Short mmCIF file of C-alpha atoms in Angstrom, two decimals:
data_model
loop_
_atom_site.label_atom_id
_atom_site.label_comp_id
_atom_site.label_asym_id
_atom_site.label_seq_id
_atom_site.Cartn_x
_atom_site.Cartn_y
_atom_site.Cartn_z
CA UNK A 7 166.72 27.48 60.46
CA UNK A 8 169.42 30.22 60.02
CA UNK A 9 171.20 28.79 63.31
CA UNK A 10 171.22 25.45 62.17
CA UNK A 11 173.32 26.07 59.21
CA UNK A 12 175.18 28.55 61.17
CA UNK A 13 176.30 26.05 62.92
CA UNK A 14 176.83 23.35 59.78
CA UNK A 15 178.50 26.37 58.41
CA UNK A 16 181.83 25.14 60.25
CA UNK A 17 183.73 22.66 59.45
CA UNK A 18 184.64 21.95 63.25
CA UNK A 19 181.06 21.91 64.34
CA UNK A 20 180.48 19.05 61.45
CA UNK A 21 183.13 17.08 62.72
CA UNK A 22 181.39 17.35 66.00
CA UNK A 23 178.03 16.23 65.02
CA UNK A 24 179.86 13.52 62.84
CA UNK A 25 181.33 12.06 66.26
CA UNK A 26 178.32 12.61 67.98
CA UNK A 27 176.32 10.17 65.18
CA UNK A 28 178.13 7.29 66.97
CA UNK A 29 176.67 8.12 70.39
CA UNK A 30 177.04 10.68 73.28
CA UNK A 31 180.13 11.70 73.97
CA UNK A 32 181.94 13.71 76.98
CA UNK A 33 183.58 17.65 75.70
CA UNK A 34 186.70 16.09 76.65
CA UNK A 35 186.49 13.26 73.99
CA UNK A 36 184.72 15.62 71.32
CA UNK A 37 187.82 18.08 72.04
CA UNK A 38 190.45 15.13 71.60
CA UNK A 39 190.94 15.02 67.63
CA UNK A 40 190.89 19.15 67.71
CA UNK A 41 193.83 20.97 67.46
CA UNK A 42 192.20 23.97 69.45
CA UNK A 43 191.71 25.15 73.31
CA UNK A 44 188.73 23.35 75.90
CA UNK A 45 187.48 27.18 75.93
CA UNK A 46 187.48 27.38 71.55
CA UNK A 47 185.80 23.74 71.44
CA UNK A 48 183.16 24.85 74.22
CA UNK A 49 182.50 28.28 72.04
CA UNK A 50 181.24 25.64 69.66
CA UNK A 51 179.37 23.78 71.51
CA UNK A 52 177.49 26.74 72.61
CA UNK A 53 176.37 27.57 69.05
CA UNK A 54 175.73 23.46 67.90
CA UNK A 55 172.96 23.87 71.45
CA UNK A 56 171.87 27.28 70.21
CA UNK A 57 171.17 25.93 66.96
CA UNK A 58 168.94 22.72 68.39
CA UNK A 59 171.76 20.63 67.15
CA UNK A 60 173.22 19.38 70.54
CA UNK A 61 172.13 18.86 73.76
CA UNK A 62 174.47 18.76 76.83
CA UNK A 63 173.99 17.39 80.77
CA UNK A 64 176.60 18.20 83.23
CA UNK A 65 177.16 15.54 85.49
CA UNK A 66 179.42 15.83 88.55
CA UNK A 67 182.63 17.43 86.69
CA UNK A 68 181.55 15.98 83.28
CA UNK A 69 179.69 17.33 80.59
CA UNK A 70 178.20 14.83 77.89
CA UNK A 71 176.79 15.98 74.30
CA UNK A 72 173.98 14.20 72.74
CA UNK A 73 172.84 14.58 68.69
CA UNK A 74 169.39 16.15 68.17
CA UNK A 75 168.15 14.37 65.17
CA UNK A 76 165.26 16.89 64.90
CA UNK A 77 167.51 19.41 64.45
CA UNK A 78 169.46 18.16 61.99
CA UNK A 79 165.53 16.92 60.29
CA UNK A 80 164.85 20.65 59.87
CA UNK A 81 167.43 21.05 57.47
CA UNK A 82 166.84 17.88 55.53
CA UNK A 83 163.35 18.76 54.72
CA UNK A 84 163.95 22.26 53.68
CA UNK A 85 167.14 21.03 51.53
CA UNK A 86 164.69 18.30 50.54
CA UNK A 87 162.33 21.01 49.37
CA UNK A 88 164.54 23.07 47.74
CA UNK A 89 165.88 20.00 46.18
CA UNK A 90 161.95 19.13 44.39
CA UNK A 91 161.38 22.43 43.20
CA UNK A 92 164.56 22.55 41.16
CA UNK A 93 164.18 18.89 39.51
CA UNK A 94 160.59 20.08 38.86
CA UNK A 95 162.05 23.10 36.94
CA UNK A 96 164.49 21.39 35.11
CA UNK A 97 162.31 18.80 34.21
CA UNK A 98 160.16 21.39 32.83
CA UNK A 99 163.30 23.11 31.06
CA UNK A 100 164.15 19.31 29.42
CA UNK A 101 160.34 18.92 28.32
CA UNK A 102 160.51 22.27 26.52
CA UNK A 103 164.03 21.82 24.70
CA UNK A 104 162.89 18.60 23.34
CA UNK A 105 159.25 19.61 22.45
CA UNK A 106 159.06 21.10 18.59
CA UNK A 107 159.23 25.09 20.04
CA UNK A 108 162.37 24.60 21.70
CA UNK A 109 164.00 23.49 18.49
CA UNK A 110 162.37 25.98 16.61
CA UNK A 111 164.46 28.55 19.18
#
């Protein structure tokens, strides 16, 4: 879990996976729109595949990148989790302050 939002840490990386919602694309065409080196946009790449973000294939001279949806699942749930817990407590906070002890405080 700590890789994955390593890797959604950066804004580059995002606007990788962002291109890579549309469909697989080639490092070439993910590198296009970057204002940075083949070797920079590869370092990323290494960490979005790391993180169980990305999965690559070489083949022949090209190397294509593919979204892994579980990857990106992970983090949902746990931000969905996170998210629960706190509407549960603030619902619980709202309950008290309008309840007769919390205007009594």
């Amino acid at each position: 879990m700590d890789q994955v939002f390593k890797a959604l840490s950066d804004g580059t990386r995002r606007e990788m996976i962002e291109r890579l919602t549309q469909g697989p694309a080639s490092v070439g065409e993910l590198a296009q729109p970057l204002s940075m080196s083949l070797p920079a946009v590869m370092q990323h790449l290494q960490v979005l595949e790391a993180s169980g973000l990305v999965r690559s294939e070489k083949a022949g001279r090209v190397r294509t990148c593919h979204l892994e949806p579980d990857g990106l699942r992970k983090a949902e749930d746990w931000l969905g989790g996170q998210r629960t817990g706190w509407e549960h407590r603030l619902d619980r906070l709202g309950g008290f302050l309008e309840s007769d002890e919390g205007k009594r405080s």
